[in-house]
Amino acid sequence: MKAVVVGSGGWGTALSIVLCDNGHDVTLWSHNPAKAAEMTEKRENPLLKGVTLPEKLTITGDLECLRGADLVVSAAPSFAVRETGRKIAPYLTEKTVLVSVSKGIERDTNLRMSQVLLEEIGNICKVVALSGPSHAEEVGIRMPTGCVSACPDRDAARFVQDAFMNDYFRIYTSYDIIGVELAAALKNVIALSCGVTTGLGYQDNTKALLMTRAMAEITRLGEKLGGTRLTFGGLAGMGDLIVTCTSMHSRNYRAGILIGQGKTPQEAMEEVGAVVEGYYAAESVHQLSQREGVEMPICRCAYEVLYHGKQVQDVVRELMTRAKKDELLETAWM
Ligand SMILES: NC(=O)c1ccc[n+]([C@@H]2O[C@H](COP(=O)([O-])OP(=O)(O)OC[C@H]3O[C@@H](n4cnc5c(N)ncnc54)[C@H](O)[C@@H]3O)[C@@H](O)[C@H]2O)c1
């Protein structure tokens, strides 16, 4: 099958390697032709250091590579997904399957990534979300990893499962694209918050408390927006939350640590030196929770720290001294 990965960051590159390993005819497109030429020559992407790119992987800056592609993977950072959708739209047909792997919510519109793509491509083909606990650095060296291929169209979800699955990349299908995409975007906010607790010097108990209660509020919002509860306990939900909140591979977690140590959000993002998607997602999540009337104390506190200069120590005290709650439904008591 002819596959094109659009976006040559760490994740687009790692997924190109998986597709090459599976015997597909794969092209990696970079929005920067000079970078494409450099990667072609050196057989390495500086964003995925130490990983040798397969000889048969074509790397280009020419969008013509999309012509006739059966599978197109949109792997741009979330801020560039709309622009990417616009660029690739003329090359897609009703037979193409488009895979969205970006994790975020669009600023201003608060749309999920697949919704942004569908708007730009005019619904011409099926869009599948591929998501889960998957650091590019580990997939690039073929470490056992699992993801979810989500689309209400079962054939499209299975097509993507077949294209990517192999003995180190295990793919489950799901109809719940809403839950999968929301879980992916929201976990970045929580990874940032977990980093803050680490930066403050708190340890495992605090992290586990934060992750578990964060998942409760992510699930509340996800269900309200049409997601399925079980998704949030699955790979794209709890799985991705665990991997992002516990790893120095995560730039959201690393930015959070710096904020916990006293840096401003802007200083922290500059020091991390790459897009910290959780920063932007925090604003979208806050707007969505307000709009939907869903209580999300952890995400609200993250928003207030990131956008209104609230002190992290004050936020921890506020969260710990909230009104007493029941973990399960109050109504279930005998
Ligand atoms: N890195 C991971 O492990 C991982 C895993 C799963 C999902 N994701 C998601 O994949 C997406 C891409 O992440 P990444 O880690 O590969 O990014 P990255 O930071 O490694 O690279 C970003 C890439 O985007 C390119 N870029 C910048 N502006 C662009 C534009 N206007 N149009 C197209 N490309 C542009 C840059 O040149 C760079 O190649 C993100 O939404 C991320 O959440 C990443």
GROMACS .gro file of C-alpha atoms and ligand atoms in nm:
model
  378
    1MET     CA    1   0.000   0.000   0.000
    2LYS     CA    2   0.112   0.357  -0.065
    3ALA     CA    3   0.136   0.555   0.260
    4VAL     CA    4   0.235   0.917   0.316
    5VAL     CA    5   0.315   1.060   0.658
    6VAL     CA    6   0.262   1.436   0.663
    7GLY     CA    7   0.475   1.597   0.934
    8SER     CA    8   0.833   1.495   1.005
    9GLY     CA    9   0.850   1.551   1.379
   10GLY     CA   10   0.950   1.269   1.612
   11TRP     CA   11   0.611   1.100   1.592
   12GLY     CA   12   0.564   1.121   1.215
   13THR     CA   13   0.912   0.977   1.173
   14ALA     CA   14   0.856   0.690   1.417
   15LEU     CA   15   0.528   0.599   1.246
   16SER     CA   16   0.704   0.604   0.907
   17ILE     CA   17   0.944   0.344   1.042
   18VAL     CA   18   0.654   0.122   1.155
   19LEU     CA   19   0.489   0.148   0.814
   20CYS     CA   20   0.819   0.068   0.638
   21ASP     CA   21   0.871  -0.235   0.864
   22ASN     CA   22   0.525  -0.353   0.757
   23GLY     CA   23   0.629  -0.354   0.393
   24HIS     CA   24   0.438  -0.048   0.272
   25ASP     CA   25   0.565   0.203   0.019
   26VAL     CA   26   0.621   0.499   0.254
   27THR     CA   27   0.697   0.869   0.203
   28LEU     CA   28   0.761   1.114   0.486
   29TRP     CA   29   0.668   1.472   0.396
   30SER     CA   30   0.832   1.766   0.572
   31HIS     CA   31   0.697   2.121   0.551
   32ASN     CA   32   1.061   2.225   0.535
   33PRO     CA   33   1.224   2.100   0.208
   34ALA     CA   34   1.574   2.175   0.342
   35LYS     CA   35   1.509   1.945   0.641
   36ALA     CA   36   1.376   1.678   0.404
   37ALA     CA   37   1.697   1.695   0.201
   38GLU     CA   38   1.911   1.677   0.516
   39MET     CA   39   1.723   1.374   0.650
   40THR     CA   40   1.751   1.203   0.311
   41GLU     CA   41   2.126   1.250   0.315
   42LYS     CA   42   2.198   1.170   0.681
   43ARG     CA   43   1.926   0.903   0.723
   44GLU     CA   44   1.849   1.054   1.062
   45ASN     CA   45   1.597   1.301   1.204
   46PRO     CA   46   1.749   1.528   1.471
   47LEU     CA   47   1.409   1.507   1.649
   48LEU     CA   48   1.461   1.130   1.687
   49LYS     CA   49   1.830   1.107   1.762
   50GLY     CA   50   2.010   0.776   1.730
   51VAL     CA   51   1.745   0.616   1.509
   52THR     CA   52   1.855   0.523   1.156
   53LEU     CA   53   1.585   0.581   0.897
   54PRO     CA   54   1.509   0.281   0.672
   55GLU     CA   55   1.680   0.301   0.331
   56LYS     CA   56   1.349   0.249   0.153
   57LEU     CA   57   1.182   0.547   0.326
   58THR     CA   58   1.140   0.838   0.083
   59ILE     CA   59   1.161   1.184   0.242
   60THR     CA   60   1.042   1.491   0.054
   61GLY     CA   61   0.910   1.845   0.079
   62ASP     CA   62   0.694   1.803  -0.230
   63LEU     CA   63   0.320   1.758  -0.172
   64GLU     CA   64   0.289   1.575  -0.504
   65CYS     CA   65   0.396   1.265  -0.309
   66LEU     CA   66   0.036   1.249  -0.184
   67ARG     CA   67  -0.106   1.166  -0.524
   68GLY     CA   68  -0.251   0.814  -0.525
   69ALA     CA   69  -0.184   0.750  -0.154
   70ASP     CA   70  -0.409   0.487   0.008
   71LEU     CA   71  -0.318   0.595   0.362
   72VAL     CA   72  -0.227   0.948   0.473
   73VAL     CA   73  -0.109   1.018   0.827
   74SER     CA   74  -0.151   1.372   0.959
   75ALA     CA   75   0.129   1.411   1.215
   76ALA     CA   76   0.168   1.788   1.244
   77PRO     CA   77   0.168   1.961   1.582
   78SER     CA   78  -0.191   2.051   1.674
   79PHE     CA   79  -0.149   2.423   1.596
   80ALA     CA   80  -0.064   2.333   1.233
   81VAL     CA   81  -0.335   2.070   1.173
   82ARG     CA   82  -0.580   2.303   0.999
   83GLU     CA   83  -0.307   2.433   0.769
   84THR     CA   84  -0.198   2.074   0.700
   85GLY     CA   85  -0.555   1.966   0.621
   86ARG     CA   86  -0.587   2.252   0.375
   87LYS     CA   87  -0.261   2.154   0.203
   88ILE     CA   88  -0.340   1.784   0.165
   89ALA     CA   89  -0.711   1.820   0.073
   90PRO     CA   90  -0.660   1.845  -0.306
   91TYR     CA   91  -0.478   1.509  -0.310
   92LEU     CA   92  -0.733   1.301  -0.118
   93THR     CA   93  -1.006   1.087  -0.273
   94GLU     CA   94  -1.301   0.899  -0.123
   95LYS     CA   95  -1.077   0.590  -0.116
   96THR     CA   96  -0.802   0.747   0.096
   97VAL     CA   97  -0.801   0.681   0.469
   98LEU     CA   98  -0.669   0.976   0.667
   99VAL     CA   99  -0.516   0.906   1.010
  100SER     CA  100  -0.494   1.182   1.267
  101VAL     CA  101  -0.222   1.136   1.529
  102SER     CA  102  -0.196   1.491   1.668
  103LYS     CA  103  -0.301   1.541   2.029
  104GLY     CA  104  -0.475   1.865   2.103
  105ILE     CA  105  -0.784   2.083   2.078
  106GLU     CA  106  -0.788   2.369   1.830
  107ARG     CA  107  -0.765   2.710   1.993
  108ASP     CA  108  -1.064   2.941   1.932
  109THR     CA  109  -1.289   2.668   1.786
  110ASN     CA  110  -1.228   2.404   2.058
  111LEU     CA  111  -1.260   2.134   1.792
  112ARG     CA  112  -1.093   1.794   1.806
  113MET     CA  113  -0.819   1.725   1.550
  114SER     CA  114  -1.030   1.494   1.332
  115GLN     CA  115  -1.305   1.758   1.324
  116VAL     CA  116  -1.055   2.019   1.208
  117LEU     CA  117  -0.930   1.785   0.934
  118LEU     CA  118  -1.282   1.694   0.822
  119GLU     CA  119  -1.368   2.063   0.792
  120GLU     CA  120  -1.063   2.127   0.575
  121ILE     CA  121  -1.094   1.820   0.351
  122GLY     CA  122  -1.469   1.869   0.306
  123ASN     CA  123  -1.557   1.521   0.436
  124ILE     CA  124  -1.406   1.361   0.125
  125CYS     CA  125  -1.267   1.056   0.309
  126LYS     CA  126  -1.278   0.875   0.644
  127VAL     CA  127  -1.066   1.012   0.928
  128VAL     CA  128  -0.935   0.774   1.195
  129ALA     CA  129  -0.765   0.881   1.520
  130LEU     CA  130  -0.462   0.677   1.626
  131SER     CA  131  -0.366   0.736   1.987
  132GLY     CA  132  -0.228   0.573   2.299
  133PRO     CA  133   0.074   0.557   2.530
  134SER     CA  134   0.346   0.591   2.269
  135HIS     CA  135   0.667   0.789   2.296
  136ALA     CA  136   0.823   0.834   1.951
  137GLU     CA  137   1.165   0.766   2.105
  138GLU     CA  138   1.054   0.414   2.207
  139VAL     CA  139   0.852   0.326   1.895
  140GLY     CA  140   1.150   0.442   1.686
  141ILE     CA  141   1.359   0.167   1.846
  142ARG     CA  142   1.078  -0.085   1.819
  143MET     CA  143   0.984  -0.126   2.184
  144PRO     CA  144   0.650  -0.306   2.244
  145THR     CA  145   0.378  -0.040   2.232
  146GLY     CA  146  -0.003  -0.034   2.208
  147CYS     CA  147  -0.242   0.218   2.051
  148VAL     CA  148  -0.609   0.254   1.958
  149SER     CA  149  -0.738   0.307   1.604
  150ALA     CA  150  -1.066   0.493   1.654
  151CYS     CA  151  -1.338   0.568   1.402
  152PRO     CA  152  -1.716   0.520   1.398
  153ASP     CA  153  -1.658   0.343   1.063
  154ARG     CA  154  -1.535  -0.004   1.159
  155ASP     CA  155  -1.378  -0.081   0.821
  156ALA     CA  156  -1.167   0.235   0.836
  157ALA     CA  157  -1.057   0.160   1.195
  158ARG     CA  158  -0.960  -0.195   1.089
  159PHE     CA  159  -0.778  -0.070   0.779
  160VAL     CA  160  -0.555   0.142   1.003
  161GLN     CA  161  -0.513  -0.147   1.250
  162ASP     CA  162  -0.394  -0.369   0.964
  163ALA     CA  163  -0.160  -0.104   0.824
  164PHE     CA  164   0.021  -0.037   1.153
  165MET     CA  165   0.001  -0.355   1.357
  166ASN     CA  166   0.309  -0.575   1.390
  167ASP     CA  167   0.500  -0.765   1.658
  168TYR     CA  168   0.611  -0.448   1.842
  169PHE     CA  169   0.314  -0.217   1.765
  170ARG     CA  170  -0.017  -0.360   1.884
  171ILE     CA  171  -0.334  -0.182   1.769
  172TYR     CA  172  -0.687  -0.213   1.911
  173THR     CA  173  -0.989  -0.074   1.724
  174SER     CA  174  -1.258   0.143   1.880
  175TYR     CA  175  -1.568   0.325   1.756
  176ASP     CA  176  -1.519   0.602   2.013
  177ILE     CA  177  -1.318   0.867   1.827
  178ILE     CA  178  -1.462   1.141   2.051
  179GLY     CA  179  -1.337   0.981   2.373
  180VAL     CA  180  -1.001   0.884   2.225
  181GLU     CA  181  -0.926   1.234   2.096
  182LEU     CA  182  -1.046   1.411   2.409
  183ALA     CA  183  -0.842   1.181   2.634
  184ALA     CA  184  -0.534   1.250   2.419
  185ALA     CA  185  -0.568   1.626   2.442
  186LEU     CA  186  -0.663   1.646   2.808
  187LYS     CA  187  -0.382   1.426   2.938
  188ASN     CA  188  -0.131   1.692   2.830
  189VAL     CA  189  -0.286   1.934   3.082
  190ILE     CA  190  -0.253   1.673   3.354
  191ALA     CA  191   0.106   1.588   3.257
  192LEU     CA  192   0.190   1.953   3.301
  193SER     CA  193   0.018   1.954   3.641
  194CYS     CA  194   0.199   1.636   3.746
  195GLY     CA  195   0.526   1.801   3.649
  196VAL     CA  196   0.438   2.093   3.874
  197THR     CA  197   0.395   1.861   4.174
  198THR     CA  198   0.734   1.702   4.096
  199GLY     CA  199   0.892   2.046   4.067
  200LEU     CA  200   0.746   2.132   4.407
  201GLY     CA  201   0.921   1.827   4.552
  202TYR     CA  202   0.614   1.608   4.598
  203GLN     CA  203   0.648   1.241   4.519
  204ASP     CA  204   0.453   0.931   4.418
  205ASN     CA  205   0.146   0.968   4.643
  206THR     CA  206   0.074   1.315   4.507
  207LYS     CA  207   0.122   1.205   4.149
  208ALA     CA  208  -0.113   0.909   4.190
  209LEU     CA  209  -0.374   1.128   4.361
  210LEU     CA  210  -0.355   1.385   4.085
  211MET     CA  211  -0.366   1.136   3.798
  212THR     CA  212  -0.660   0.941   3.940
  213ARG     CA  213  -0.873   1.242   4.026
  214ALA     CA  214  -0.779   1.406   3.695
  215MET     CA  215  -0.905   1.099   3.512
  216ALA     CA  216  -1.237   1.134   3.698
  217GLU     CA  217  -1.279   1.489   3.569
  218ILE     CA  218  -1.155   1.406   3.216
  219THR     CA  219  -1.415   1.127   3.205
  220ARG     CA  220  -1.691   1.365   3.322
  221LEU     CA  221  -1.616   1.610   3.041
  222GLY     CA  222  -1.555   1.333   2.786
  223GLU     CA  223  -1.891   1.171   2.855
  224LYS     CA  224  -2.069   1.505   2.840
  225LEU     CA  225  -1.918   1.565   2.496
  226GLY     CA  226  -2.025   1.223   2.365
  227GLY     CA  227  -1.730   0.999   2.458
  228THR     CA  228  -1.770   0.650   2.606
  229ARG     CA  229  -1.676   0.605   2.973
  230LEU     CA  230  -1.474   0.287   2.910
  231THR     CA  231  -1.241   0.468   2.669
  232PHE     CA  232  -1.101   0.673   2.957
  233GLY     CA  233  -0.988   0.360   3.139
  234GLY     CA  234  -0.825   0.225   2.821
  235LEU     CA  235  -0.502   0.280   2.631
  236ALA     CA  236  -0.590   0.624   2.497
  237GLY     CA  237  -0.714   0.727   2.841
  238MET     CA  238  -0.543   0.593   3.152
  239GLY     CA  239  -0.266   0.438   2.942
  240ASP     CA  240  -0.162   0.766   2.786
  241LEU     CA  241  -0.207   0.950   3.115
  242ILE     CA  242   0.034   0.713   3.288
  243VAL     CA  243   0.300   0.736   3.018
  244THR     CA  244   0.283   1.114   2.992
  245CYS     CA  245   0.272   1.188   3.363
  246THR     CA  246   0.567   0.968   3.451
  247SER     CA  247   0.822   1.028   3.180
  248MET     CA  248   1.091   1.280   3.105
  249HIS     CA  249   1.018   1.216   2.735
  250SER     CA  250   0.706   1.432   2.786
  251ARG     CA  251   0.769   1.800   2.721
  252ASN     CA  252   0.444   1.881   2.904
  253TYR     CA  253   0.573   1.705   3.216
  254ARG     CA  254   0.914   1.874   3.183
  255ALA     CA  255   0.755   2.218   3.142
  256GLY     CA  256   0.546   2.149   3.453
  257ILE     CA  257   0.854   2.062   3.659
  258LEU     CA  258   1.011   2.397   3.569
  259ILE     CA  259   0.692   2.582   3.667
  260GLY     CA  260   0.687   2.392   3.998
  261GLN     CA  261   1.046   2.504   4.053
  262GLY     CA  262   0.942   2.868   4.017
  263LYS     CA  263   0.971   2.951   3.647
  264THR     CA  264   0.687   3.134   3.473
  265PRO     CA  265   0.497   2.931   3.210
  266GLN     CA  266   0.663   3.134   2.932
  267GLU     CA  267   1.012   3.076   3.078
  268ALA     CA  268   0.936   2.705   3.115
  269MET     CA  269   0.817   2.668   2.755
  270GLU     CA  270   1.119   2.854   2.624
  271GLU     CA  271   1.350   2.627   2.819
  272VAL     CA  272   1.174   2.311   2.693
  273GLY     CA  273   1.222   2.455   2.343
  274ALA     CA  274   0.933   2.272   2.174
  275VAL     CA  275   0.557   2.308   2.153
  276VAL     CA  276   0.399   2.237   2.493
  277GLU     CA  277   0.053   2.136   2.378
  278GLY     CA  278  -0.085   2.110   2.733
  279TYR     CA  279  -0.047   2.486   2.776
  280TYR     CA  280  -0.288   2.553   2.489
  281ALA     CA  281  -0.516   2.262   2.575
  282ALA     CA  282  -0.557   2.404   2.929
  283GLU     CA  283  -0.736   2.709   2.789
  284SER     CA  284  -0.960   2.504   2.558
  285VAL     CA  285  -1.049   2.259   2.834
  286HIS     CA  286  -1.136   2.546   3.066
  287GLN     CA  287  -1.368   2.695   2.804
  288LEU     CA  288  -1.528   2.356   2.731
  289SER     CA  289  -1.586   2.281   3.100
  290GLN     CA  290  -1.747   2.624   3.149
  291ARG     CA  291  -1.964   2.580   2.841
  292GLU     CA  292  -2.074   2.229   2.941
  293GLY     CA  293  -2.110   2.306   3.313
  294VAL     CA  294  -1.868   2.026   3.412
  295GLU     CA  295  -1.675   2.057   3.737
  296MET     CA  296  -1.300   2.017   3.663
  297PRO     CA  297  -1.108   2.152   3.964
  298ILE     CA  298  -0.764   2.024   3.857
  299CYS     CA  299  -0.792   2.157   3.502
  300ARG     CA  300  -0.932   2.487   3.635
  301CYS     CA  301  -0.635   2.525   3.870
  302ALA     CA  302  -0.392   2.443   3.585
  303TYR     CA  303  -0.559   2.712   3.375
  304GLU     CA  304  -0.535   2.969   3.656
  305VAL     CA  305  -0.164   2.897   3.708
  306LEU     CA  306  -0.085   2.906   3.336
  307TYR     CA  307  -0.297   3.203   3.233
  308HIS     CA  308  -0.358   3.411   3.546
  309GLY     CA  309  -0.031   3.378   3.737
  310LYS     CA  310  -0.185   3.193   4.034
  311GLN     CA  311   0.081   3.052   4.269
  312VAL     CA  312   0.127   2.676   4.254
  313GLN     CA  313   0.148   2.640   4.634
  314ASP     CA  314  -0.189   2.818   4.670
  315VAL     CA  315  -0.340   2.586   4.411
  316VAL     CA  316  -0.223   2.271   4.591
  317ARG     CA  317  -0.372   2.399   4.918
  318GLU     CA  318  -0.697   2.488   4.743
  319LEU     CA  319  -0.730   2.143   4.584
  320MET     CA  320  -0.646   1.958   4.906
  321THR     CA  321  -0.893   2.156   5.118
  322ARG     CA  322  -1.192   2.146   4.885
  323ALA     CA  323  -1.527   2.038   5.034
  324LYS     CA  324  -1.537   1.674   5.143
  325LYS     CA  325  -1.644   1.437   4.866
  326ASP     CA  326  -1.752   1.079   4.815
  327GLU     CA  327  -1.539   0.887   4.566
  328LEU     CA  328  -1.835   0.692   4.425
  329LEU     CA  329  -2.193   0.803   4.375
  330GLU     CA  330  -2.341   0.949   4.696
  331THR     CA  331  -2.671   0.783   4.607
  332ALA     CA  332  -2.527   0.432   4.625
  333TRP     CA  333  -2.501   0.431   5.009
  334MET     CA  334  -2.742   0.191   5.183
  335LIG     N1  335   0.636   1.267   2.007
  335LIG     C1  336   0.556   1.170   2.045
  335LIG     O1  337   0.601   1.075   2.109
  335LIG     C2  338   0.411   1.171   2.009
  335LIG     C3  339   0.335   1.057   2.032
  335LIG     C4  340   0.202   1.056   1.999
  335LIG     C5  341   0.144   1.170   1.943
  335LIG     N2  342   0.220   1.280   1.923
  335LIG     C6  343   0.154   1.398   1.862
  335LIG     O2  344   0.202   1.412   1.730
  335LIG     C7  345   0.204   1.550   1.694
  335LIG     C8  346   0.342   1.584   1.643
  335LIG     O3  347   0.431   1.569   1.752
  335LIG     P1  348   0.587   1.543   1.736
  335LIG     O4  349   0.636   1.501   1.867
  335LIG     O5  350   0.612   1.461   1.618
  335LIG     O6  351   0.639   1.690   1.708
  335LIG     P2  352   0.788   1.743   1.712
  335LIG     O7  353   0.795   1.852   1.810
  335LIG     O8  354   0.885   1.631   1.718
  335LIG     O9  355   0.802   1.808   1.569
  335LIG     C9  356   0.716   1.905   1.523
  335LIG    C10  357   0.729   1.900   1.373
  335LIG    O10  358   0.632   1.985   1.316
  335LIG    C11  359   0.693   2.056   1.213
  335LIG     N3  360   0.616   2.177   1.190
  335LIG    C12  361   0.629   2.298   1.248
  335LIG     N4  362   0.540   2.384   1.194
  335LIG    C13  363   0.472   2.314   1.101
  335LIG    C14  364   0.370   2.348   1.008
  335LIG     N5  365   0.322   2.470   1.005
  335LIG     N6  366   0.322   2.251   0.927
  335LIG    C15  367   0.370   2.124   0.933
  335LIG     N7  368   0.468   2.087   1.016
  335LIG    C16  369   0.518   2.182   1.098
  335LIG    C17  370   0.834   2.082   1.260
  335LIG    O11  371   0.919   2.109   1.154
  335LIG    C18  372   0.865   1.946   1.324
  335LIG    O12  373   0.910   1.857   1.226
  335LIG    C19  374   0.165   1.627   1.819
  335LIG    O13  375   0.031   1.666   1.813
  335LIG    C20  376   0.187   1.527   1.932
  335LIG    O14  377   0.100   1.547   2.040
  335LIG    C21  378   0.352   1.284   1.953
   0.00000   0.00000   0.00000
